PDB file of C-alpha atoms in Angstrom:
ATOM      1  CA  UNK A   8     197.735  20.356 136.189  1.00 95.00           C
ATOM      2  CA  UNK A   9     197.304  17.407 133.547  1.00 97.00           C
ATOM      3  CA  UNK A  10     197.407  18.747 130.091  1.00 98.00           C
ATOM      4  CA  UNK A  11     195.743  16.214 127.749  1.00 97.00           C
ATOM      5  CA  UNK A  12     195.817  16.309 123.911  1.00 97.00           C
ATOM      6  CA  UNK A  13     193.061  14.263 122.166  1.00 94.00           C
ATOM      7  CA  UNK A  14     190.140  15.238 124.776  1.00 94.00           C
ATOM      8  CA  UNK A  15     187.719  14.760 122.326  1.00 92.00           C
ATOM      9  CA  UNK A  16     188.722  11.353 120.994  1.00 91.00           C
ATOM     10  CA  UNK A  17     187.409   8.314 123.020  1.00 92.00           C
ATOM     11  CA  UNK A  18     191.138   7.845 124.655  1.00 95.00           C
ATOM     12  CA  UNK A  19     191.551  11.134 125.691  1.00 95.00           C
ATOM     13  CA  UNK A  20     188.358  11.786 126.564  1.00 94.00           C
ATOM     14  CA  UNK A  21     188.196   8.138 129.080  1.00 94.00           C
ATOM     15  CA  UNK A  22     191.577   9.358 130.033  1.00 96.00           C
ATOM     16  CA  UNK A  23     190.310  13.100 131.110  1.00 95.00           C
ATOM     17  CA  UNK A  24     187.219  11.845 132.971  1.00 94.00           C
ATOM     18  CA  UNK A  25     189.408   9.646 134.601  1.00 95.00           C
ATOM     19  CA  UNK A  26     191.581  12.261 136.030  1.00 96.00           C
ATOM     20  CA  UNK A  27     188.357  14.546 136.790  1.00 95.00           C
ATOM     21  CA  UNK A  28     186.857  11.717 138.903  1.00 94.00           C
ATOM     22  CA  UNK A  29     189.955  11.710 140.959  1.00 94.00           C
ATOM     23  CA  UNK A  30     189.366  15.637 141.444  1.00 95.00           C
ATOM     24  CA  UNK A  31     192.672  16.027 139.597  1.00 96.00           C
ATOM     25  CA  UNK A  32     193.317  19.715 137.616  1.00 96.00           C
ATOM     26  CA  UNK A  33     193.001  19.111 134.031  1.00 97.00           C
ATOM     27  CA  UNK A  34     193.878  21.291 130.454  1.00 97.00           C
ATOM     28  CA  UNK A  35     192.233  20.531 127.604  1.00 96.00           C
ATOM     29  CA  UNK A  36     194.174  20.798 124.397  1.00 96.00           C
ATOM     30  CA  UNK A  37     191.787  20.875 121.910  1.00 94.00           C
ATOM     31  CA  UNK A  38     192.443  22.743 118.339  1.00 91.00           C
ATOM     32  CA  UNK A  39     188.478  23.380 117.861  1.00 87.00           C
ATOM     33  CA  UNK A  40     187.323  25.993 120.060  1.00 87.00           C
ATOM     34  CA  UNK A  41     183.853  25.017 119.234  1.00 87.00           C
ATOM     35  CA  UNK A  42     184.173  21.506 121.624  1.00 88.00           C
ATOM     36  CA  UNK A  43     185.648  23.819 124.358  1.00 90.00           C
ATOM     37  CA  UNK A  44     182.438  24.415 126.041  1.00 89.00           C
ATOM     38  CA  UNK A  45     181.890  20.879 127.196  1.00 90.00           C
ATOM     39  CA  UNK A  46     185.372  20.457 128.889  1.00 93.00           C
ATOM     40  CA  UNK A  47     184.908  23.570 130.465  1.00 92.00           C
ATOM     41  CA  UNK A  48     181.959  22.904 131.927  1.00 92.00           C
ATOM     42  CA  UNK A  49     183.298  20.124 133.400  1.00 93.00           C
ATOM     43  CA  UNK A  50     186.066  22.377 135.100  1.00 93.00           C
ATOM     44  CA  UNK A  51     188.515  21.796 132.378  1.00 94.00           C
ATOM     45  CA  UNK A  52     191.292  24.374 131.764  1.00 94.00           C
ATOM     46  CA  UNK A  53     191.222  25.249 128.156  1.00 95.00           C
ATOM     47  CA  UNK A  54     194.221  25.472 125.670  1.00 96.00           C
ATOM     48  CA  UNK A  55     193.868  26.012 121.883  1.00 95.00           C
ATOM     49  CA  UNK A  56     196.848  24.596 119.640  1.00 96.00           C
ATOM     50  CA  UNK A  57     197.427  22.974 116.794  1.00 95.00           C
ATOM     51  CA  UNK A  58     199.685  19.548 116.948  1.00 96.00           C
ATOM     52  CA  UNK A  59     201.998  21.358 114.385  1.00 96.00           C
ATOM     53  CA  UNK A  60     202.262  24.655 115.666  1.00 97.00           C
ATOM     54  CA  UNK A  61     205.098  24.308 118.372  1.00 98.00           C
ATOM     55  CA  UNK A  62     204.419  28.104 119.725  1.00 98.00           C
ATOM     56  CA  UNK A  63     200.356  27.532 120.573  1.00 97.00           C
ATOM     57  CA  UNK A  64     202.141  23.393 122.057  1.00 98.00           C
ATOM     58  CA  UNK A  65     204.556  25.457 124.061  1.00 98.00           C
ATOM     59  CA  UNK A  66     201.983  27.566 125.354  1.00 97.00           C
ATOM     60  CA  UNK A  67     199.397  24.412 126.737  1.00 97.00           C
ATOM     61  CA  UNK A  68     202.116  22.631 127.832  1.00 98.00           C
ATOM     62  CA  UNK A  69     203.840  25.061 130.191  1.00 96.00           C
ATOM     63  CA  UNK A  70     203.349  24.840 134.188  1.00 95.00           C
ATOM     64  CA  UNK A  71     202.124  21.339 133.910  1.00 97.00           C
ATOM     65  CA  UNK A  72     202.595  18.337 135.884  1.00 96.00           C
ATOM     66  CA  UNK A  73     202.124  15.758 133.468  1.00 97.00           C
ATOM     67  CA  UNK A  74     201.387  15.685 129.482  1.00 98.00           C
ATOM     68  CA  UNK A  75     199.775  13.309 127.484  1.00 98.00           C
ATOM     69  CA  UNK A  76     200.263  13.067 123.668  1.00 98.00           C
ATOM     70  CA  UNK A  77     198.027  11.454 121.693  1.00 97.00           C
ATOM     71  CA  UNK A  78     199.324  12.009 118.087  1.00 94.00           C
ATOM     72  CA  UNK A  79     196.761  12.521 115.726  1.00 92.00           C
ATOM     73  CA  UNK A  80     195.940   9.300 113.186  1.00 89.00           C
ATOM     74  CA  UNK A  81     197.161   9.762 109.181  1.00 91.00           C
ATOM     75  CA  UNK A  82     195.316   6.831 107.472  1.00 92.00           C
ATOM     76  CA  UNK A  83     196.716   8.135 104.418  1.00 95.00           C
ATOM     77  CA  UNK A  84     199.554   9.107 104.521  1.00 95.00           C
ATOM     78  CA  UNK A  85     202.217  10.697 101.816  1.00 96.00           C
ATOM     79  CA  UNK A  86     205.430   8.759 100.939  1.00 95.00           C
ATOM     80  CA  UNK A  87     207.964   9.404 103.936  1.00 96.00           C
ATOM     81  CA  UNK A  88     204.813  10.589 106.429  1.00 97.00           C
ATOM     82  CA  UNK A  89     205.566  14.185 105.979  1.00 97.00           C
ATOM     83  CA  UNK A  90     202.125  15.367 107.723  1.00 96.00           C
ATOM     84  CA  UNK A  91     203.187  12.918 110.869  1.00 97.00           C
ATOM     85  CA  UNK A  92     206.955  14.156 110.844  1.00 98.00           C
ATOM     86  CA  UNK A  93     205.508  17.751 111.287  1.00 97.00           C
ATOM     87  CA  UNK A  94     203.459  16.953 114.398  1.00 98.00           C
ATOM     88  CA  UNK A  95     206.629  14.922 115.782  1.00 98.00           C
ATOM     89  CA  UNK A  96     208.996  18.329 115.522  1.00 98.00           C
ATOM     90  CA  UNK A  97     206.450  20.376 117.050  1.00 98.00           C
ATOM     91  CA  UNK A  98     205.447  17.936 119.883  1.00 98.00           C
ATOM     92  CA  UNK A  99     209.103  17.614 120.575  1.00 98.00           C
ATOM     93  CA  UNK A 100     209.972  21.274 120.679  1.00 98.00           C
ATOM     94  CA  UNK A 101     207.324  22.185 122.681  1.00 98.00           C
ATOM     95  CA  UNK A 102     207.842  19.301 125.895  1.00 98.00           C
ATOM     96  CA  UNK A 103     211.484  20.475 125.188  1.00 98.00           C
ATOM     97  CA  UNK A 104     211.179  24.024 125.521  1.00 98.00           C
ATOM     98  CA  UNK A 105     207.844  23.917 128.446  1.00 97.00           C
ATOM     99  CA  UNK A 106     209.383  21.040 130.598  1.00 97.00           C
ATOM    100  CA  UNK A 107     206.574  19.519 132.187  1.00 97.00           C
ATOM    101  CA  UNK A 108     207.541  17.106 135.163  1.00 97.00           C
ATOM    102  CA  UNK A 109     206.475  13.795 132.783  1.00 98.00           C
ATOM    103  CA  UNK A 110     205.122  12.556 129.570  1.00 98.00           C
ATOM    104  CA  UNK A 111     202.587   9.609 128.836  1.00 98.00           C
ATOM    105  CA  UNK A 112     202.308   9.075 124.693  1.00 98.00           C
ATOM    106  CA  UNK A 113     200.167   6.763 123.600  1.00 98.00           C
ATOM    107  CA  UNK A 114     202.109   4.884 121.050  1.00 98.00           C
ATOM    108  CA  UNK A 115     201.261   1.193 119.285  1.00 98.00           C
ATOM    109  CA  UNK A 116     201.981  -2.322 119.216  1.00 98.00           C
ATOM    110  CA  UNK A 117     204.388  -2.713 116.222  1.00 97.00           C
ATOM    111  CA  UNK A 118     206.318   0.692 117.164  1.00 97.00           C
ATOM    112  CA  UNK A 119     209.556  -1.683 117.245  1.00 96.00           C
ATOM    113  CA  UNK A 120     207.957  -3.075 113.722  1.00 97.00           C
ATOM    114  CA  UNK A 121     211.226  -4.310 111.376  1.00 96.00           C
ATOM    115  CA  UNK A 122     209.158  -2.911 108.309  1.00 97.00           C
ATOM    116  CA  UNK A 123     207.677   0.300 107.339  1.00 97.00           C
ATOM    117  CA  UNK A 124     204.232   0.490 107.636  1.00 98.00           C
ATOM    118  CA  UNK A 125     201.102   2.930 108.912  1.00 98.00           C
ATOM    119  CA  UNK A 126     201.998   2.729 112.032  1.00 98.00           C
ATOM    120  CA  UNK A 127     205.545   3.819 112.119  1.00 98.00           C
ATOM    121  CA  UNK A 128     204.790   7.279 112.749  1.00 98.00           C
ATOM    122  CA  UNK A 129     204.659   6.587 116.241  1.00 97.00           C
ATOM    123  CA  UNK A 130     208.165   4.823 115.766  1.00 98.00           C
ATOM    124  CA  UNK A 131     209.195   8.318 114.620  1.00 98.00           C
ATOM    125  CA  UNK A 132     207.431   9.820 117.677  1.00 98.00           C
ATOM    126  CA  UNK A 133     208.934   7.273 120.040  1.00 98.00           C
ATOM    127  CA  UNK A 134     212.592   8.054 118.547  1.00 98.00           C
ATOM    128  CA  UNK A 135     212.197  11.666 118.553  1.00 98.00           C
ATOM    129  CA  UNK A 136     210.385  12.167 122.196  1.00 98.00           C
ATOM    130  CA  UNK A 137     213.469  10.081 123.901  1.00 95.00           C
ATOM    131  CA  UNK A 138     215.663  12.599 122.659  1.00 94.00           C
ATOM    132  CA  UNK A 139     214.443  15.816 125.091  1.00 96.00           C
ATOM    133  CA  UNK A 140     215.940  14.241 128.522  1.00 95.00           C
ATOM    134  CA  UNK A 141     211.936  14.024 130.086  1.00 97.00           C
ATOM    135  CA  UNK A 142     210.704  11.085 132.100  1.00 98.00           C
ATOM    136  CA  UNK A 143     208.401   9.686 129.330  1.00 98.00           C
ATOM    137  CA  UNK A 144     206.028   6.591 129.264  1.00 98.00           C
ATOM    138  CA  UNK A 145     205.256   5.289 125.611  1.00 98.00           C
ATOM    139  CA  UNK A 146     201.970   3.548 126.018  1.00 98.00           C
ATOM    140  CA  UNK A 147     201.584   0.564 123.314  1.00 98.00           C
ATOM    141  CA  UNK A 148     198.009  -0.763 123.278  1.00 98.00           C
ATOM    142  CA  UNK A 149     196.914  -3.845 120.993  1.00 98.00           C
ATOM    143  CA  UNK A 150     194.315  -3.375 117.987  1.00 98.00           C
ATOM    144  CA  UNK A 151     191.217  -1.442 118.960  1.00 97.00           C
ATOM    145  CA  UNK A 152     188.153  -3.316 119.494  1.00 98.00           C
ATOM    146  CA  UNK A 153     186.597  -0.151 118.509  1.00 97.00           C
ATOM    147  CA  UNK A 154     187.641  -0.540 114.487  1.00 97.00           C
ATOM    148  CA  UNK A 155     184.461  -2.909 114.436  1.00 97.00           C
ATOM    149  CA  UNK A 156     182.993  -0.165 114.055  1.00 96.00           C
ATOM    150  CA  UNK A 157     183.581  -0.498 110.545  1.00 95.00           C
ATOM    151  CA  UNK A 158     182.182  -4.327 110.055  1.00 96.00           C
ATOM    152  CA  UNK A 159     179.269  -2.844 111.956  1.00 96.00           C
ATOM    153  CA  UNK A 160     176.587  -1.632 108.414  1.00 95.00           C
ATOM    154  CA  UNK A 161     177.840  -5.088 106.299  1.00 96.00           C
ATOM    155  CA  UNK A 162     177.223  -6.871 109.920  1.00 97.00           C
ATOM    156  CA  UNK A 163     173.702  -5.537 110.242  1.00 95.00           C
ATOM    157  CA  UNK A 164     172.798  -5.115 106.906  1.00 95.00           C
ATOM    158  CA  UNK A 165     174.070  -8.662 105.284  1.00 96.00           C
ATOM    159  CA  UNK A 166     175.715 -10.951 108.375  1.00 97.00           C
ATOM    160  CA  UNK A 167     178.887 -11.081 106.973  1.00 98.00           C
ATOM    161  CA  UNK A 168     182.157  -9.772 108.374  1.00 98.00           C
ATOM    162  CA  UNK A 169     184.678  -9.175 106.062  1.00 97.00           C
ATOM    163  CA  UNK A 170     187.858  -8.829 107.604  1.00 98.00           C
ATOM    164  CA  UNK A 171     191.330  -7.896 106.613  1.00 98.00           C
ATOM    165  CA  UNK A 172     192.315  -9.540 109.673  1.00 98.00           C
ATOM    166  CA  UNK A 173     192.869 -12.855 108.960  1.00 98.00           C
ATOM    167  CA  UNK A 174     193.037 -16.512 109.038  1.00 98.00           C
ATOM    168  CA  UNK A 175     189.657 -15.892 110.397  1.00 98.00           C
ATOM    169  CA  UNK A 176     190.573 -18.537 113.620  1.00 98.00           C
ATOM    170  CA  UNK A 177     193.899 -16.536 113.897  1.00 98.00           C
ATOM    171  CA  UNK A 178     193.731 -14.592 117.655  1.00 98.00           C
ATOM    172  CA  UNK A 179     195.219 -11.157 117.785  1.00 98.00           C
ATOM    173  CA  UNK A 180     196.393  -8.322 120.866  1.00 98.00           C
ATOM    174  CA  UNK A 181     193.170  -6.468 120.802  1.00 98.00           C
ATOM    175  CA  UNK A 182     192.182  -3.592 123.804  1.00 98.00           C
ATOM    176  CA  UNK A 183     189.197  -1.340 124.552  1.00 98.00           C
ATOM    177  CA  UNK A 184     189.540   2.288 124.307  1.00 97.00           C
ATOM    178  CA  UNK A 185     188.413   2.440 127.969  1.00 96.00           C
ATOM    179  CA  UNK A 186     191.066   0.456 129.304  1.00 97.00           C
ATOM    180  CA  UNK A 187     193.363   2.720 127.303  1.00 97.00           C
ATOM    181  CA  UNK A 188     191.767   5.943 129.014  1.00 96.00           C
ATOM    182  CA  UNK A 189     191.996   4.373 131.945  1.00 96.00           C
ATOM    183  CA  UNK A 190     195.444   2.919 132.141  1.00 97.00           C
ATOM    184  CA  UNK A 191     196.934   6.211 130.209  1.00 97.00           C
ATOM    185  CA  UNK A 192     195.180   8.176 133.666  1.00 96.00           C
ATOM    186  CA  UNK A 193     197.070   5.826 136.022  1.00 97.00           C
ATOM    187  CA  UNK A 194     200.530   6.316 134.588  1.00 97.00           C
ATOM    188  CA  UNK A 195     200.279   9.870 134.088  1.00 97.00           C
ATOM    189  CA  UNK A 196     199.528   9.482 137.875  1.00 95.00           C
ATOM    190  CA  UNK A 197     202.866   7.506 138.362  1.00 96.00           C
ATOM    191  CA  UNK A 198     206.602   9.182 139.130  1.00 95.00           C
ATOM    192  CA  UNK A 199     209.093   7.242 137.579  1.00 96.00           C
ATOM    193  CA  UNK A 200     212.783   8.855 135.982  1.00 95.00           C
ATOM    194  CA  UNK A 201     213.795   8.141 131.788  1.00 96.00           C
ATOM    195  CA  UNK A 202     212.024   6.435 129.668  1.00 97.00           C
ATOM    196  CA  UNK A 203     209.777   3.024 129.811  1.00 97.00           C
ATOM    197  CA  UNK A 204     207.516   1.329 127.365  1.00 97.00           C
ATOM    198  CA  UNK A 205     204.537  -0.085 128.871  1.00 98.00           C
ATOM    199  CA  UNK A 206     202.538  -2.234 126.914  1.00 98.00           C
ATOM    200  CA  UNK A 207     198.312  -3.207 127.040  1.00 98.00           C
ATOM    201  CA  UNK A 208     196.074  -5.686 125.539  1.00 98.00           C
ATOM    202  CA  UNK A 209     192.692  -7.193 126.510  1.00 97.00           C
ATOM    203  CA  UNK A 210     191.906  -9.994 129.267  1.00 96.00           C
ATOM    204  CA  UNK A 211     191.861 -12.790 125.873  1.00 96.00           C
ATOM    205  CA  UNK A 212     193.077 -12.336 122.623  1.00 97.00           C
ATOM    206  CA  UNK A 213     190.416 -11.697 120.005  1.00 98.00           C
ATOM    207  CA  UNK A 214     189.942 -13.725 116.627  1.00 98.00           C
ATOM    208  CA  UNK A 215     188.073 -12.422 113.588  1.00 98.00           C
ATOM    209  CA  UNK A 216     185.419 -15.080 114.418  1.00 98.00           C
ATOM    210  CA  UNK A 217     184.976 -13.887 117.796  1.00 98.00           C
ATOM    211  CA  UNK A 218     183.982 -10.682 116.168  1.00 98.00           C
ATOM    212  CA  UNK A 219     181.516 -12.161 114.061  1.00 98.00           C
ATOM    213  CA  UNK A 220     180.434 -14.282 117.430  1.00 98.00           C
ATOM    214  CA  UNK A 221     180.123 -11.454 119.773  1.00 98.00           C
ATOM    215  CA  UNK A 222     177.847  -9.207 116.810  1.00 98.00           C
ATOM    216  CA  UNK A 223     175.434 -12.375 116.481  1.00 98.00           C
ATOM    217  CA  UNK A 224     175.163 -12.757 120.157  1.00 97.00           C
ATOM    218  CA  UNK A 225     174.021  -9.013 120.028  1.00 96.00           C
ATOM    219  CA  UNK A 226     172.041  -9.158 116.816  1.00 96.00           C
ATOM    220  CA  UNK A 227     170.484 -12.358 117.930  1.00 96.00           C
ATOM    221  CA  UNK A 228     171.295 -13.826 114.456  1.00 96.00           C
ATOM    222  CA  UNK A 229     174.195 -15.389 112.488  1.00 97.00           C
ATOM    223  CA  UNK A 230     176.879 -13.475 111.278  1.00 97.00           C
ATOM    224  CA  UNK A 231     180.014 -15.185 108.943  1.00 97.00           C
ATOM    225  CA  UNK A 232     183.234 -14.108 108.395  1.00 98.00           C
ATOM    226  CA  UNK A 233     184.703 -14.020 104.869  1.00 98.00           C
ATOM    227  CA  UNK A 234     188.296 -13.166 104.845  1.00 98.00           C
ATOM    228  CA  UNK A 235     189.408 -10.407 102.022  1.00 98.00           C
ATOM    229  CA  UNK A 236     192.249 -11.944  99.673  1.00 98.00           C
ATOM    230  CA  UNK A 237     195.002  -9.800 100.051  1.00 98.00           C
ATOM    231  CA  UNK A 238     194.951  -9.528  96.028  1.00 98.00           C
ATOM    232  CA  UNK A 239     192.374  -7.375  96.411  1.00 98.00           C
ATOM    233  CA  UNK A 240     193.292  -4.946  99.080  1.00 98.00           C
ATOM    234  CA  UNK A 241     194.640  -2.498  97.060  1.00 97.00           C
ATOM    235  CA  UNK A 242     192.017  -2.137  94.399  1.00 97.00           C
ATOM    236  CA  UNK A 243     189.518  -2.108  97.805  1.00 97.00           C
ATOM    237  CA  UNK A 244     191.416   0.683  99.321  1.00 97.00           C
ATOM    238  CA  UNK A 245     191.710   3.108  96.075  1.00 97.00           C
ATOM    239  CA  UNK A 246     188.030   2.706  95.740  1.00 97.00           C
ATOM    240  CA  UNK A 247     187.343   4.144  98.974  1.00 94.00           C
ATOM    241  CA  UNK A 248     189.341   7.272  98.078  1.00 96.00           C
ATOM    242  CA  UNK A 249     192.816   5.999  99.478  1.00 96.00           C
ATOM    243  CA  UNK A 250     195.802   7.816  97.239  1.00 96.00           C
ATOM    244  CA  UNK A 251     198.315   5.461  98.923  1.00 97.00           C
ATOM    245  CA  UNK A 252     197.410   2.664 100.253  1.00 97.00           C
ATOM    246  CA  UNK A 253     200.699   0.374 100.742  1.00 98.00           C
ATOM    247  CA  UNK A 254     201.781   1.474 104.109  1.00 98.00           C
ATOM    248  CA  UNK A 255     197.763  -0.050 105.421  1.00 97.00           C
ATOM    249  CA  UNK A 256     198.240  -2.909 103.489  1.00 98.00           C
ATOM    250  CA  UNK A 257     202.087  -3.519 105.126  1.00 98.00           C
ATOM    251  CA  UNK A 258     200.480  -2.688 108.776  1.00 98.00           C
ATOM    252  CA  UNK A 259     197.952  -5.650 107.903  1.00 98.00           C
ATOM    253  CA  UNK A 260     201.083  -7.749 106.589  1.00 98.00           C
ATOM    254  CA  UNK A 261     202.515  -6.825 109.749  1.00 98.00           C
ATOM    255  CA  UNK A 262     199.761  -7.997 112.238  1.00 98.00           C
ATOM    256  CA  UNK A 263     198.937 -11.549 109.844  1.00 98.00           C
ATOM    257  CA  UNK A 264     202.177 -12.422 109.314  1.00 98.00           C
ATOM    258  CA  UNK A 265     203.509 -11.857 113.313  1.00 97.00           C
ATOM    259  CA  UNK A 266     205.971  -9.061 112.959  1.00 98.00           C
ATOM    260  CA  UNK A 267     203.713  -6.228 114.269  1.00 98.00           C
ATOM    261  CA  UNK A 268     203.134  -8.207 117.918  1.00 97.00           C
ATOM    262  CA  UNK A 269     204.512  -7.037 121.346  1.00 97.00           C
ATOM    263  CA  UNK A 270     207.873  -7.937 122.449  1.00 88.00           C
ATOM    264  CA  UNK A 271     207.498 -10.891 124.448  1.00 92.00           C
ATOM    265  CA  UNK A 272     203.644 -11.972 122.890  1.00 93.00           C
ATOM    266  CA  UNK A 273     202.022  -9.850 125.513  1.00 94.00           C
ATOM    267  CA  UNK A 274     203.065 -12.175 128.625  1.00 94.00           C
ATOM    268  CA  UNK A 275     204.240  -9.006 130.335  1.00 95.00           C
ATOM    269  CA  UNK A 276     201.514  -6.581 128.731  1.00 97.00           C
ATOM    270  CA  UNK A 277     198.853  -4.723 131.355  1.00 98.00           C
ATOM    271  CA  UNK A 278     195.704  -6.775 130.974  1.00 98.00           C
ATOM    272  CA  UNK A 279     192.476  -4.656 130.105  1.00 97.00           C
ATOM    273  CA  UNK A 280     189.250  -5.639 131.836  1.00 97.00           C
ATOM    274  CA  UNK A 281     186.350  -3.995 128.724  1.00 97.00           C
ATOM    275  CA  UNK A 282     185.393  -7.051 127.128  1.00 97.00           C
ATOM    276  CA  UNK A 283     184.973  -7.493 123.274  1.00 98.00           C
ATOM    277  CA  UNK A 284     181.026  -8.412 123.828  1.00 97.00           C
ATOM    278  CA  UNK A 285     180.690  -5.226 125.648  1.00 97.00           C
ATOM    279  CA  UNK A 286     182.264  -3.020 122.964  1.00 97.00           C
ATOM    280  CA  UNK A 287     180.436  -4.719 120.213  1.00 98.00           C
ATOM    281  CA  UNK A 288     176.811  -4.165 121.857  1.00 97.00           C
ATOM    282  CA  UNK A 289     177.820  -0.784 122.412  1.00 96.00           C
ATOM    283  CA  UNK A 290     178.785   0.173 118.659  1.00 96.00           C
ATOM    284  CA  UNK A 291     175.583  -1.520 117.907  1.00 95.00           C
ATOM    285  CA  UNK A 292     173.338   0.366 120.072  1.00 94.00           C
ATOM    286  CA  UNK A 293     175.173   3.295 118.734  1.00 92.00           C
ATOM    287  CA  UNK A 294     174.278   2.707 115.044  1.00 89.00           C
ATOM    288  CA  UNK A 295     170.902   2.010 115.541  1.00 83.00           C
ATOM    289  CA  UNK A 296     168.095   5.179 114.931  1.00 78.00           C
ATOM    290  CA  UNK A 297     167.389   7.095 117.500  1.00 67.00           C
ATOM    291  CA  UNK A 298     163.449   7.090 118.665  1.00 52.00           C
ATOM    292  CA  UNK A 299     161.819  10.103 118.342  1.00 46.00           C
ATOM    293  CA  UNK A 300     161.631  12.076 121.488  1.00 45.00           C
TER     294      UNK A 300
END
């Protein structure tokens, strides 16, 4: 039995179907019982708990093979990332006290970051997880192509791109949430003893103008990019509700300025095989109305 947190998230989820098409037993973790039914239709054992409450953890992750953690995402956080150091001590107590036979985590690029930042939660994770004596594989995937998801209503609506991301010509580690899925199903698969780090990042590095140029290949029109000055990031972020917004703006530092990158500048990452022009025509389709049936 596979016990996967995150099911209903696009990596999880990719991950579970995965793992159902290889008629492999699967528990879904979920903490809504309302998004139970689908899994269970699908033949899914269900588990309800909470990725704070170590007692309801303990209880999902017991008699199973392999666990995979997929921390849940604080985009704005508190000083010192109390609501992520919470999840981290129950996580830990639970795989410490059930015991499963492995552990996949899906971690980040920049978890070995030398500065503070939004994503070192899962530095926190990482740290704490190696501690329990399990064989565990910390998955570090690239950027998301999926956060164009965000350029996608100033894309559509005015052709521009504005991106935080940046020189605009400047190519980052960027992966599909599908080849995430998939790759996080594979090594979950895998027997292997301690702990190893396994790293994953697209076929090509992406650019902030390839954005733009795979969104006016779908939209059949030009789309620019104009680059945000960092001066402006902060008041940007406050405005959309952010209380503090430093550690985002250091996890942006991070990827423009080279220190968030993977360790050897992803000649030994996993290649993914979901290319950015398929991602982008698929958050399109996705935003556009729906025809009346």
């Amino acid at each position: 039995m596979y016990a996967i947190t995150g099911i209903t998230g696009k990596v999880g989820g990719a991950l579970a179907r995965s793992l159902l098409a290889e008629r492999l037993p699967v528990r879904a973790v979920l903490r809504d019982e309302a998004k139970a039914a689908e899994w269970g239709t699908r033949g899914c054992d269900i588990a309800l708990a909470e990725m704070d409450d170590a007692a309801s953890l303990t209880s999902a992750f017991r008699g199973a093979t392999g666990v995979f953690i997929l921390p849940p995402s604080e985009f704005d956080p508190e000083p010192g990332f109390p609501e992520a150091k919470r999840v981290i001590a129950a996580v830990t107590a639970a795989l410490a006290e059930a015991r499963p036979r492995k552990v996949v985590c899906l971690s980040t690029i920049g978890a070995d970051a030398p500065h503070e930042n939004l994503l070192t939660p899962r530095t926190l994770m990482e740290q704490s997880l190696q501690e329990i004596g399990l064989p565990i594989t910390f998955l570090r995937p690239g950027w998301f192509m999926e956060n164009a998801l965000w350029d996608v209503p100033s894309v559509c609506d005015e052709g521009v791109l504005r991106s935080f991301l940046q020189p605009a010509d400047k190519l980052f580690a960027m992966v599909a949430t599908q080849d995430v899925g998939r790759l996080a199903a594979a090594l979950l698969r895998e027997d292997w003893i301690g702990t190893r780090i396994v790293e994953l990042e697209g076929a090509a590095r992406v650019s902030p103008n390839d954005i733009a140029r795979a969104f006016a290949t779908v939209l059949e029109r030009p789309v620019s990019v104009e680059t945000v000055p960092r001066e402006n990031w902060e008041q940007i972020f406050r405005s959309q509700g952010t209380q503090n917004p430093l550690p985002r703006i250091r996890m942006l530092d991070g990827f423009n300025d080279g220190w968030i990158e993977f360790s050897d500048h992803g000649r030994s990452a996993v290649k993914g095989t979901t290319t950015l022009d398929s991602v982008i025509a698929d958050l399109v389709e996705a935003s556009r109305p729906k025809a009346a049936a």
